[in-house]
Short mmCIF file of C-alpha atoms and ligand atoms in Angstrom, two decimals:
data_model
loop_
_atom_site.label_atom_id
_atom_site.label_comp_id
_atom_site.label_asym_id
_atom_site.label_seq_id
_atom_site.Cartn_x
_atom_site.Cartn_y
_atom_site.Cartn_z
CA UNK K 16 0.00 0.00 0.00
CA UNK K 17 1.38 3.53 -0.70
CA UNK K 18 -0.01 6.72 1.00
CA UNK K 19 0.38 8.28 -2.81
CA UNK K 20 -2.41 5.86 -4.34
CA UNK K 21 -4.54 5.93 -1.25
CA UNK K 22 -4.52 10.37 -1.54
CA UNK K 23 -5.07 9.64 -5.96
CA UNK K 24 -8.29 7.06 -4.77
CA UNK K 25 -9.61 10.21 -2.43
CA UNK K 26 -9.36 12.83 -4.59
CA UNK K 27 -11.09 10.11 -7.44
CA UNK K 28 -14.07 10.20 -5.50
CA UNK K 29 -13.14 6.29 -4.21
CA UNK K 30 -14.26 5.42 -0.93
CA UNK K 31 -11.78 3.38 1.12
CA UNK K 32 -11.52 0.25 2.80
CA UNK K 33 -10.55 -0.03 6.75
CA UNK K 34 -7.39 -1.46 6.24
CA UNK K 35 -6.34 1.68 3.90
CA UNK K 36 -7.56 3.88 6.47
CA UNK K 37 -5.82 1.92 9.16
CA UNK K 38 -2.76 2.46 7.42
CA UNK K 39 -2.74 6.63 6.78
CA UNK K 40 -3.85 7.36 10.33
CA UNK K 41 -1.05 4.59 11.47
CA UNK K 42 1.59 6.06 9.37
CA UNK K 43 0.93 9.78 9.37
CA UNK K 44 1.19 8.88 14.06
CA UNK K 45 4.80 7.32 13.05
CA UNK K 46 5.85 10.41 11.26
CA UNK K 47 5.90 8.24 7.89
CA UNK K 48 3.81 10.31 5.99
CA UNK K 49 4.44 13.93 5.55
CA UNK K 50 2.44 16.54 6.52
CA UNK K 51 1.70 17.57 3.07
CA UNK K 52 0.52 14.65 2.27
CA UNK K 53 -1.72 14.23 4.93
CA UNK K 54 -3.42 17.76 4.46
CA UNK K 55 -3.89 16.77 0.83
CA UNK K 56 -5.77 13.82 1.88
CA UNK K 57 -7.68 15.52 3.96
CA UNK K 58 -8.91 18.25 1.15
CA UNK K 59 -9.98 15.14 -0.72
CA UNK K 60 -11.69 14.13 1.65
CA UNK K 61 -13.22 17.65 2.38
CA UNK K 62 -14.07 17.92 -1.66
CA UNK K 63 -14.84 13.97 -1.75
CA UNK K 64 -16.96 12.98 1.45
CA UNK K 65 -16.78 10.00 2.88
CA UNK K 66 -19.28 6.93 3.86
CA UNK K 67 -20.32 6.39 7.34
CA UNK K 68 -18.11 3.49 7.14
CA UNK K 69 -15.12 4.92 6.45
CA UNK K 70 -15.73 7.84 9.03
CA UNK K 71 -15.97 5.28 11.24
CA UNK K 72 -13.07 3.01 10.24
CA UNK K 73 -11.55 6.62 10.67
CA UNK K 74 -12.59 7.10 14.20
CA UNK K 75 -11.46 3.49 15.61
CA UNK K 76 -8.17 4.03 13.88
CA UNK K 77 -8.08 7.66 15.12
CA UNK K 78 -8.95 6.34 18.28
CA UNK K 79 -6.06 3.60 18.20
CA UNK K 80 -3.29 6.52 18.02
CA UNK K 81 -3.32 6.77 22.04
CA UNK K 82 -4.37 6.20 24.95
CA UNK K 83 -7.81 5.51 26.00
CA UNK K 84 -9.57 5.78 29.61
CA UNK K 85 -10.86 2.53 31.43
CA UNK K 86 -13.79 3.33 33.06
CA UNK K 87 -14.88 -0.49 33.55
CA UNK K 88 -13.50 -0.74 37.36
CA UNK K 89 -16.34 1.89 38.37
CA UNK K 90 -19.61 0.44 38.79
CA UNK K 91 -22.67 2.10 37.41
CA UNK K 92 -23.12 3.77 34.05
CA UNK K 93 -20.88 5.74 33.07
CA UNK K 94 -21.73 9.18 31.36
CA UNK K 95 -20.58 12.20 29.13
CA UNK K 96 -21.79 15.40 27.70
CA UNK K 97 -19.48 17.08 24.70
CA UNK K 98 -21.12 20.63 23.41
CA UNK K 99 -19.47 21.61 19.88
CA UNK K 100 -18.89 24.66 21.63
CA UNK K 101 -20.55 27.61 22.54
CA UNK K 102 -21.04 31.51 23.94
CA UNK K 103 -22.37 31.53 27.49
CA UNK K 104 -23.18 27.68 27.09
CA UNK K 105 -22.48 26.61 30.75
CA UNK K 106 -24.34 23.63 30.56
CA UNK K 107 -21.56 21.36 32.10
CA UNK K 108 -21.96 23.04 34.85
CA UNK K 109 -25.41 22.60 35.52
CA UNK K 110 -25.43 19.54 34.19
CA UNK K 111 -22.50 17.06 36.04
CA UNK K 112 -23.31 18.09 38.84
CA UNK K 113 -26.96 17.39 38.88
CA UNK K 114 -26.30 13.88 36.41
CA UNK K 115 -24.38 13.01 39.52
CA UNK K 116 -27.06 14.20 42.09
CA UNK K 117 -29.37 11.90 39.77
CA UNK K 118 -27.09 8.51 40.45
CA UNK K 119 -25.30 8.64 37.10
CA UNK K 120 -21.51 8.46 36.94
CA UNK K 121 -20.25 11.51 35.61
CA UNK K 122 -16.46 10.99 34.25
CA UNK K 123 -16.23 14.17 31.97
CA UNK K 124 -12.48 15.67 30.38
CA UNK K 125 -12.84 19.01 29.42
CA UNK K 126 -11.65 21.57 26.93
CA UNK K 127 -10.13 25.27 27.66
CA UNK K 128 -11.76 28.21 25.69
CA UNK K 129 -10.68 29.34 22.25
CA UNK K 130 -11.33 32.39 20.32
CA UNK K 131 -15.20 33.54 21.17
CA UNK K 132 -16.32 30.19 23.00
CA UNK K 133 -15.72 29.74 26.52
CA UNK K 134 -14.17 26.12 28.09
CA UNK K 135 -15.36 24.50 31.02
CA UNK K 136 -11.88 24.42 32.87
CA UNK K 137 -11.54 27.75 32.91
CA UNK K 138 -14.81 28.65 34.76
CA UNK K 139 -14.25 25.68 36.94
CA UNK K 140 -10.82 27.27 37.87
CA UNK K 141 -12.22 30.46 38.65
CA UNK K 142 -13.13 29.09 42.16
CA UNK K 143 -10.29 29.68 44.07
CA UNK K 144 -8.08 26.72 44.56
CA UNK K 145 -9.51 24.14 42.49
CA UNK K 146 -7.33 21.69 40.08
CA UNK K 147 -8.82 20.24 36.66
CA UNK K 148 -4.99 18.25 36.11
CA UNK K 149 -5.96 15.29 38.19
CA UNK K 150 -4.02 12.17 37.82
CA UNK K 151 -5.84 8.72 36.07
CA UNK K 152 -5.84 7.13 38.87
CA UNK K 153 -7.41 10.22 40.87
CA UNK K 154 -9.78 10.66 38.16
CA UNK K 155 -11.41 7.47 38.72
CA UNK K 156 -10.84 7.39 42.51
CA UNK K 157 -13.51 10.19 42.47
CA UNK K 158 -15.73 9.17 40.17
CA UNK K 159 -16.33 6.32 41.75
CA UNK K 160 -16.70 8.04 45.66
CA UNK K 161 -18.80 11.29 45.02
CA UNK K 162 -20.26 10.15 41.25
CA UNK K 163 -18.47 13.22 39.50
CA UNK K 164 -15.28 14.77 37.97
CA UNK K 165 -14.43 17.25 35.15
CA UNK K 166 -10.78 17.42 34.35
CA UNK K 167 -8.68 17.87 31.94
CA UNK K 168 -7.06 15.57 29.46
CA UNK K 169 -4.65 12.63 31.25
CA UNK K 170 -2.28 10.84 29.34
CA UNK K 171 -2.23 11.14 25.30
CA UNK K 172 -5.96 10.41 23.91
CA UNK K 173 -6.23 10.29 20.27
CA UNK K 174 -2.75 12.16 19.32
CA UNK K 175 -4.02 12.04 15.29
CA UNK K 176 -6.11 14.38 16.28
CA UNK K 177 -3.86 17.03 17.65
CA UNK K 178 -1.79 16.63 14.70
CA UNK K 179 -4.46 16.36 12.16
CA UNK K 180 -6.11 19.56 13.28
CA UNK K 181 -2.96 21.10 13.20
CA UNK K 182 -3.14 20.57 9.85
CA UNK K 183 -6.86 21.24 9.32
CA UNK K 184 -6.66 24.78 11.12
CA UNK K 185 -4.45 25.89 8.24
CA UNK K 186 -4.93 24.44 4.79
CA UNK K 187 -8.89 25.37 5.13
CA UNK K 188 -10.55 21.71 5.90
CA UNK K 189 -11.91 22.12 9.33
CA UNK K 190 -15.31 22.52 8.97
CA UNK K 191 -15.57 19.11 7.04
CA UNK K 192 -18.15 16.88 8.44
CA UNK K 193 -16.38 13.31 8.51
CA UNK K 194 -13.26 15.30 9.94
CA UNK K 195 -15.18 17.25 12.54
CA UNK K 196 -17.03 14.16 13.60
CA UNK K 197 -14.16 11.85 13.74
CA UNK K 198 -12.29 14.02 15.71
CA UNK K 199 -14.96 14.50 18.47
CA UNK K 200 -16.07 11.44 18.60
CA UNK K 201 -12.53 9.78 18.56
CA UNK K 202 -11.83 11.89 21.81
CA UNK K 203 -15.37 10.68 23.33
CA UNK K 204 -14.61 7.45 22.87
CA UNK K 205 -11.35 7.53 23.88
CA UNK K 206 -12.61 8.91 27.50
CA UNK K 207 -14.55 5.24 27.68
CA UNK K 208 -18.12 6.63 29.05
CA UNK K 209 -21.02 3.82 27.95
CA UNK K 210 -23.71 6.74 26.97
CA UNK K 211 -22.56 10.06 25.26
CA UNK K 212 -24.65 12.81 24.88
CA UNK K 213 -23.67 15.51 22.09
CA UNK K 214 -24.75 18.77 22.43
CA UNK K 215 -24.54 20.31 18.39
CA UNK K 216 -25.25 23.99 18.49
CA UNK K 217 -25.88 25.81 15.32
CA UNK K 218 -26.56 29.68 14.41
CA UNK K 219 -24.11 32.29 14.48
CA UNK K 220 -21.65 31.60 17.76
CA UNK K 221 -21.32 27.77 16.65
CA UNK K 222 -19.59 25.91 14.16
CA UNK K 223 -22.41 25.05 12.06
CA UNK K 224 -24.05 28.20 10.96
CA UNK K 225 -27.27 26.48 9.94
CA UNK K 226 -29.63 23.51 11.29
CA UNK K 227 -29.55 21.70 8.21
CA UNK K 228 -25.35 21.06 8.51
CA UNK K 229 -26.19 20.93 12.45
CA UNK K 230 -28.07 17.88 11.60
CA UNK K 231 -25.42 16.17 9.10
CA UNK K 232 -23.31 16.21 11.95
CA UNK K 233 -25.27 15.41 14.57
CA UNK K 234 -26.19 12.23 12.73
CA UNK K 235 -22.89 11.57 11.53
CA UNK K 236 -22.14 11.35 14.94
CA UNK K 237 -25.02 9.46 16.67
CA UNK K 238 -23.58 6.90 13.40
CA UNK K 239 -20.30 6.44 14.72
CA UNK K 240 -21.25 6.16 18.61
CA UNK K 241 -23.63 3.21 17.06
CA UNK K 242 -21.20 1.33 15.25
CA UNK K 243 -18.81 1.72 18.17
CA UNK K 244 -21.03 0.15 20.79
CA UNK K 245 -22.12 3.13 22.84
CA UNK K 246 -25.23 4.67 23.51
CA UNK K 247 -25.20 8.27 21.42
CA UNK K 248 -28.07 11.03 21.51
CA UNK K 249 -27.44 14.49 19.76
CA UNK K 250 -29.21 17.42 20.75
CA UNK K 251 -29.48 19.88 18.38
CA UNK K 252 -29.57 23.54 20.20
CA UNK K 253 -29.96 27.38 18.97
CA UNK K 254 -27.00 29.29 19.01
CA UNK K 255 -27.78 32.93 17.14
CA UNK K 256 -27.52 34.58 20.66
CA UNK K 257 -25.44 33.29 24.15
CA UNK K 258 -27.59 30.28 25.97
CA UNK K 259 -26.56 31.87 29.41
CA UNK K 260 -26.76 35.27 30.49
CA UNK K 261 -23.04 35.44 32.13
CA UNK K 262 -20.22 35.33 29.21
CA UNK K 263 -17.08 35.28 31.29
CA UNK K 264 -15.63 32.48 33.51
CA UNK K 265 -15.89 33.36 37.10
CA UNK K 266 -19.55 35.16 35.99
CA UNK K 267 -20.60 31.71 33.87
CA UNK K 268 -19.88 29.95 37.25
CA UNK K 269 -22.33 32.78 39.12
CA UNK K 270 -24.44 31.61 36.71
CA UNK K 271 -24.44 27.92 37.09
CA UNK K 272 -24.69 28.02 41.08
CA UNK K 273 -27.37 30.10 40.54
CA UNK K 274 -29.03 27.67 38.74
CA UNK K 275 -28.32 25.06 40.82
CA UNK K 276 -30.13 27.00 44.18
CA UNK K 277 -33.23 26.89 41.87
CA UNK K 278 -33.20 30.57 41.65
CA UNK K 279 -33.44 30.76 37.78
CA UNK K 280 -35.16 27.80 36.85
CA UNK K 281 -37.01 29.74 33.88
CA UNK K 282 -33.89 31.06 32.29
CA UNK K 283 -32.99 29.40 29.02
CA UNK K 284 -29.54 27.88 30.10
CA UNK K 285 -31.08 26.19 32.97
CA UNK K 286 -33.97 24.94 30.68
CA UNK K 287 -31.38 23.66 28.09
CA UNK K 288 -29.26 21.87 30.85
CA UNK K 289 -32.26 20.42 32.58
CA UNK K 290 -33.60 18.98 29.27
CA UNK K 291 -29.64 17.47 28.47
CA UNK K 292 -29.97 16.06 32.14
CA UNK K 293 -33.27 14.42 31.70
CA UNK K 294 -31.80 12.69 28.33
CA UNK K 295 -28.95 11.42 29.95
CA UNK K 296 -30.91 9.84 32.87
CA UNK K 297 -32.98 8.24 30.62
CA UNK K 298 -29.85 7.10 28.57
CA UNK K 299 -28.39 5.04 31.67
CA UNK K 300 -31.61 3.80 32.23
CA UNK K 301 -31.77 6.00 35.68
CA UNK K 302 -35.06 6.98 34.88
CA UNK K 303 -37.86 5.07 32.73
CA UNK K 304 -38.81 7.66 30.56
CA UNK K 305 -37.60 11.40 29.59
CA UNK K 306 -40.93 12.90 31.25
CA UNK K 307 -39.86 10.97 34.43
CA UNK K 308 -36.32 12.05 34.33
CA UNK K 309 -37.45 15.60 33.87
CA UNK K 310 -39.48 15.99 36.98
CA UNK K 311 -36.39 14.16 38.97
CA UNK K 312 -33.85 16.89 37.70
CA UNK K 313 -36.34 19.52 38.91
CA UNK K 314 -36.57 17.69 42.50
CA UNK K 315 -33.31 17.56 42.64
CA UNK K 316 -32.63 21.10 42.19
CA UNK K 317 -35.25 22.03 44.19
CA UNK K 318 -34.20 19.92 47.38
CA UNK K 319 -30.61 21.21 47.13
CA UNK K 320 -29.16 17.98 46.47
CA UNK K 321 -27.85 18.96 43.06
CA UNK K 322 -25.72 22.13 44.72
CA UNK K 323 -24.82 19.80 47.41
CA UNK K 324 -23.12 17.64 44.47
CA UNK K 325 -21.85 20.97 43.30
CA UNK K 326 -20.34 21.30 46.72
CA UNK K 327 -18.84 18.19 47.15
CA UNK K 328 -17.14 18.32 43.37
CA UNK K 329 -15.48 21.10 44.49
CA UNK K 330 -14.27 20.01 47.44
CA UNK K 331 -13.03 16.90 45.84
CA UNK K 332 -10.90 18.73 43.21
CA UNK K 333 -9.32 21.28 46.22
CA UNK K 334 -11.38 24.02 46.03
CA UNK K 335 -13.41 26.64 48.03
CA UNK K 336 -16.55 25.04 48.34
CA UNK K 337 -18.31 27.94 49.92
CA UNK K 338 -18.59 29.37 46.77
CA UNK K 339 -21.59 27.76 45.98
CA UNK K 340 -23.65 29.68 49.21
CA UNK K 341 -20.95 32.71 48.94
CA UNK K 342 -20.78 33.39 45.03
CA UNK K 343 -18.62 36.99 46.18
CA UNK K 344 -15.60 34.50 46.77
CA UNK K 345 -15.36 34.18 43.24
CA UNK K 346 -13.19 36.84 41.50
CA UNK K 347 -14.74 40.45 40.75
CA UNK K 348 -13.59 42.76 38.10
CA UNK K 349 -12.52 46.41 39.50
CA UNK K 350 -15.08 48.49 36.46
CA UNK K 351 -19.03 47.96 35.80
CA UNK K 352 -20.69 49.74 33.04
CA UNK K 353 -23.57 49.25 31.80
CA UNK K 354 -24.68 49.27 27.54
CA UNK K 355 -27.31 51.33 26.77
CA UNK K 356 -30.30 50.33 24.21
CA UNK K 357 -30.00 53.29 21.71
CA UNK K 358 -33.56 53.25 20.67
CA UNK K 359 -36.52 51.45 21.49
CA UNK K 360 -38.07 48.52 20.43
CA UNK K 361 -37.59 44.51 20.25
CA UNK K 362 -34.07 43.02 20.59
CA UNK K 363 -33.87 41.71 17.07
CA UNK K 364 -30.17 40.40 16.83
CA UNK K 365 -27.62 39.43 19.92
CA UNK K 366 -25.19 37.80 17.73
CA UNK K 367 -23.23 35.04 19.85
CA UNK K 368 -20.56 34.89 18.84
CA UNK K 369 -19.35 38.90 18.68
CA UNK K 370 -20.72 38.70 22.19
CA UNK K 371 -17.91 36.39 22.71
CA UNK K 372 -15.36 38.58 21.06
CA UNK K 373 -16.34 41.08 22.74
CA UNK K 374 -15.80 39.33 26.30
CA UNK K 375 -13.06 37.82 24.72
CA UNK K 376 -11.08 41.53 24.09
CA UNK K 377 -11.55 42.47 27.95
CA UNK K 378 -9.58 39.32 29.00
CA UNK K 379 -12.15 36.58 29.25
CA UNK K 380 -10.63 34.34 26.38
CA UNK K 381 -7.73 33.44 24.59
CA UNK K 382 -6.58 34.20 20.55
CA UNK K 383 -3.94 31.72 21.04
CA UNK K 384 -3.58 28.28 23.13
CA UNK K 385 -1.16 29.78 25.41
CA UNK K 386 -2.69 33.21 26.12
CA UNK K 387 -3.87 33.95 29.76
CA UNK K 388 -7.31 35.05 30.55
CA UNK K 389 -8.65 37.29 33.60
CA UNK K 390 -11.28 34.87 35.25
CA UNK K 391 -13.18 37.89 36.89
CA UNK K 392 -14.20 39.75 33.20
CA UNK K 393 -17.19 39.42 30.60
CA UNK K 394 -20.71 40.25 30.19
CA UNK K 395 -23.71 40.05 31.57
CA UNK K 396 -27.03 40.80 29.38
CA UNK K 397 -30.09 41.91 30.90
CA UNK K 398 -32.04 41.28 27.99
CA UNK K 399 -33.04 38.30 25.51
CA UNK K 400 -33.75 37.75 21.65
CA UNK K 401 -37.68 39.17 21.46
CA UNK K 402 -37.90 41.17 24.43
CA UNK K 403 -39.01 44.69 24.82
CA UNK K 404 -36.42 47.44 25.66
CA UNK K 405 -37.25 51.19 26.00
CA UNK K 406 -34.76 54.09 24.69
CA UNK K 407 -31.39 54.41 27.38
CA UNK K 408 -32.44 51.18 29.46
CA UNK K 409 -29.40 48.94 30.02
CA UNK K 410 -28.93 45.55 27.96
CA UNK K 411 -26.02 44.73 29.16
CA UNK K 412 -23.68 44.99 31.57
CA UNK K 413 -19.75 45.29 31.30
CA UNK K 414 -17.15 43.64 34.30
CA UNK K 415 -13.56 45.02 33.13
CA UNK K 416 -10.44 45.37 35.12
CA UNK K 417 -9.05 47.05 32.72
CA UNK K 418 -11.07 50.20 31.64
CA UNK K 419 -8.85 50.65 28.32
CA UNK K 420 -10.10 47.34 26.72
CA UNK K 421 -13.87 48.97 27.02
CA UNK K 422 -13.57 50.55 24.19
CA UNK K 423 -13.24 47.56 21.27
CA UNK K 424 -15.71 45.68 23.37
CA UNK K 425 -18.16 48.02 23.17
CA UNK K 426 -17.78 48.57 19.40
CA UNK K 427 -18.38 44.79 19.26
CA UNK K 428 -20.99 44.99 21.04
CA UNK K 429 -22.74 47.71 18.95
CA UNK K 430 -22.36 45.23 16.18
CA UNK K 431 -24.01 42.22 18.05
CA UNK K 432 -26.77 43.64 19.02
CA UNK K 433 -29.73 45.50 16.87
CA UNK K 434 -33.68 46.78 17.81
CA UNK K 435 -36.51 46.78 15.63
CA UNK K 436 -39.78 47.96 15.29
CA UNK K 437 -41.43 44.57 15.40
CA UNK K 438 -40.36 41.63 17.42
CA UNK K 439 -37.86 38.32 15.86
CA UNK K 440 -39.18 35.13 15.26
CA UNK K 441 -38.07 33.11 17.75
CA UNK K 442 -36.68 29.18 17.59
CA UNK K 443 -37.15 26.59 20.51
CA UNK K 444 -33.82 26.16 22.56
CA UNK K 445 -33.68 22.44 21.72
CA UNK K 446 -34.72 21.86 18.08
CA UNK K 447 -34.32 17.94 17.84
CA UNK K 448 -32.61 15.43 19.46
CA UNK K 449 -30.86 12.76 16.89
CA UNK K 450 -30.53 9.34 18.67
N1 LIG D 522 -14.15 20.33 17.73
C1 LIG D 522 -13.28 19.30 17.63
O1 LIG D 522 -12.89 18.74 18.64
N2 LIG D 522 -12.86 18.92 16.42
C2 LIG D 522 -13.27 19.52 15.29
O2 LIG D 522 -12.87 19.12 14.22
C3 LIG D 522 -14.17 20.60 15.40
C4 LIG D 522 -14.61 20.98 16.65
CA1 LIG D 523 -16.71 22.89 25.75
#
């Protein structure tokens, strides 16, 4: 076989077998084929497509580059939540914590934030003290005593796909739809959970700009998880404006404790994560039936076991636990200001993601991998897609400690946001769930 006839069959329109697949993703690890090469196949394959099998075939061989997380030694069924990434989407937050209040084992590896979406880790280590770089061994140590972790990455899971999105990020073949689902799901499956749920967002602050490529990959996904053995569900969820109303870590983690005291439970992020919950419940067969598992997620917030969870996570991973009854022990920034509405009317646009940009420019995110953020900065809107605002009344609200980055935030935030005579159609927060 020679990595020369299998990039000619790609860009040919052939579809491979496993064993050809098996063999690029094997030799490409080994540093046997070049990097040109492999970017080449991978614009064939972003021109050409590929078959579920051979996304697949992909996946497991993806998959066989590294590492991969037994989970088997911890009784129970074992669960995990991937969003494609959002602005304001602290669902994880919500969401492990009450999973785990629910009886489900929660063994989640997180991501940082990059460009305009925010990363679980980071808000996490906004609470003083806390540590996401548990070892293995701890990892599983806790999931098995209090039900929950989120941490990051241990060992080397799926290396292809650092290197292949190396690749991706700069000869223009990331937003492919066999490469984008390989590479999550090769990193799900690599963590070893039994029932995945996928949260896809689409709309302006997501990868997919549209529902009808939200779906492609949402079922391109639930495909893989099949043929792989696991149980896979992908909610599909509106992203043209934040989920949350906190974009920012330490504020995102306001948010989520919030959420978890029951004092918000009509806001849309707490809708969104109580929905995800219910799913998952059902998925490890916690709960007979999604209308069941609903009401339990609501008890459980209600009778302060899911914030007790909260507390104990915390506490597990070496942080301040009071922060969940004492949310001022979180970092503050120094500077509020609040955003005007310039005329009235109906919020018609709050684009996501140059909401994110625009927390992004005060400190709250990173351009680059390596760049540090400011935990205490972002935004907090007052207001919603739809809602009524009069002339001068304050949409949003500003937390800077450094007054000189206000300025480029609030152009960006002149840009994200318009009012109109007449109010936006509005979509449901969870369109469909593929399972
Ligand atoms: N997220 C990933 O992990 N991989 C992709 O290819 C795109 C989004
Ligand atoms: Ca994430």
């Amino acid at each position: 076989m020679r990595v020369y006839d299998l990039i000619r069959r790609k860009r040919d329109g052939e579809a491979h077998s496993a064993e050809e697949i098996r063999f690029l993703i094997g030799e490409f690890v080994a540093g046997r084929m070049e990097s040109y090469q492999m970017s080449a196949w991978m614009m064939a394959v972003f021109l050409r497509g590929m078959t579920d099998e051979e996304t697949g075939w992909l996946t497991e061989a993806m998959v066989a580059s590294g590492d991969t997380v037994d989970l088997s030694s911890i009784p129970g069924v074992k669960v995990d939540k991937h969003s494609t990434g959002g602005v304001g989407d602290t669902t994880t937050l919500v969401l492990a914590p009450l999973a785990a209040a629910a009886g489900a084992r929660v063994a989640k590896m997180s991501g940082r934030g990059l460009g305009h979406t925010g990363g679980t880790l980071d808000k996490l280590e906004s609470v003083p003290g806390l540590r996401v770089n548990l070892s293995a061994e701890g990892f599983l140590e806790q999931v098995r005593s209090i039900g929950v972790a989120v941490i990051s990455q241990t060992g080397s899971l799926v290396p292809a796909d650092g290197k292949m999105y190396a690749l991706r990020d700069v000869t223009a073949t990331v937003d492919s739809i066999p490469l984008i689902a390989s590479s999550i799901m090769s990193k799900k499956l690599a963590c070893g959970a039994d029932a995945i749920l996928l949260d896809v967002k689409f709309g302006h602050g997501a990868f997919m700009k549209n529902l009808e490529d939200g779906r492609r990959l949402a079922r391109s996904m639930v495909t893989i998880g099949k043929r792989l053995g696991r149980k896979v569900r992908a909610a599909l969820s509106d992203m043209e404006q934040p989920l949350g109303t906190h974009i920012g870590n330490a504020l995102e983690f306001r948010e989520a404790i919030e959420i978890l005291q029951g004092q918000r439970a009509d806001s849309a992020l707490a809708q969104v994560a109580c929905e995800l919950a219910a799913h998952l419940l059902e998925m490890a067969g916690l709960q007979p039936d999604l209308s069941a598992a609903r009401s339990e997620a609501g008890r459980l917030i209600r009778t302060g076991a899911a914030a007790e969870k909260m507390r104990e996570l915390i506490g597990a991973q070496g942080g301040d636990a009071r922060v969940v009854d004492d949310p001022g022990l979180l970092p503050t920034a120094s500077h509020q200001e609040d955003f005007s509405a310039p005329e009235s009317g109906y919020v018609a646009s709050l684009q996501a993601e140059t909401l994110g940009r625009a927390a992004m420019v005060l400190g709250a995110g990173r351009l680059r991998k390596d760049d540090p953020i400011d935990h205490a900065v972002g935004l907090v809107l007052h207001k919603r897609l739809g809602d009524q605002v009069e002339a001068g009344e304050p949409l949003l609200t500003f937390h800077a400690n450094d007054p000189s980055l206000l300025e480029i935030s609030r152009d960006l935030v002149t840009e994200a946001i318009s009012i109109a005579a007449a109010p936006p159609g509005l979509r449901p927060l969870i369109e469909e769930v593929v399972s």
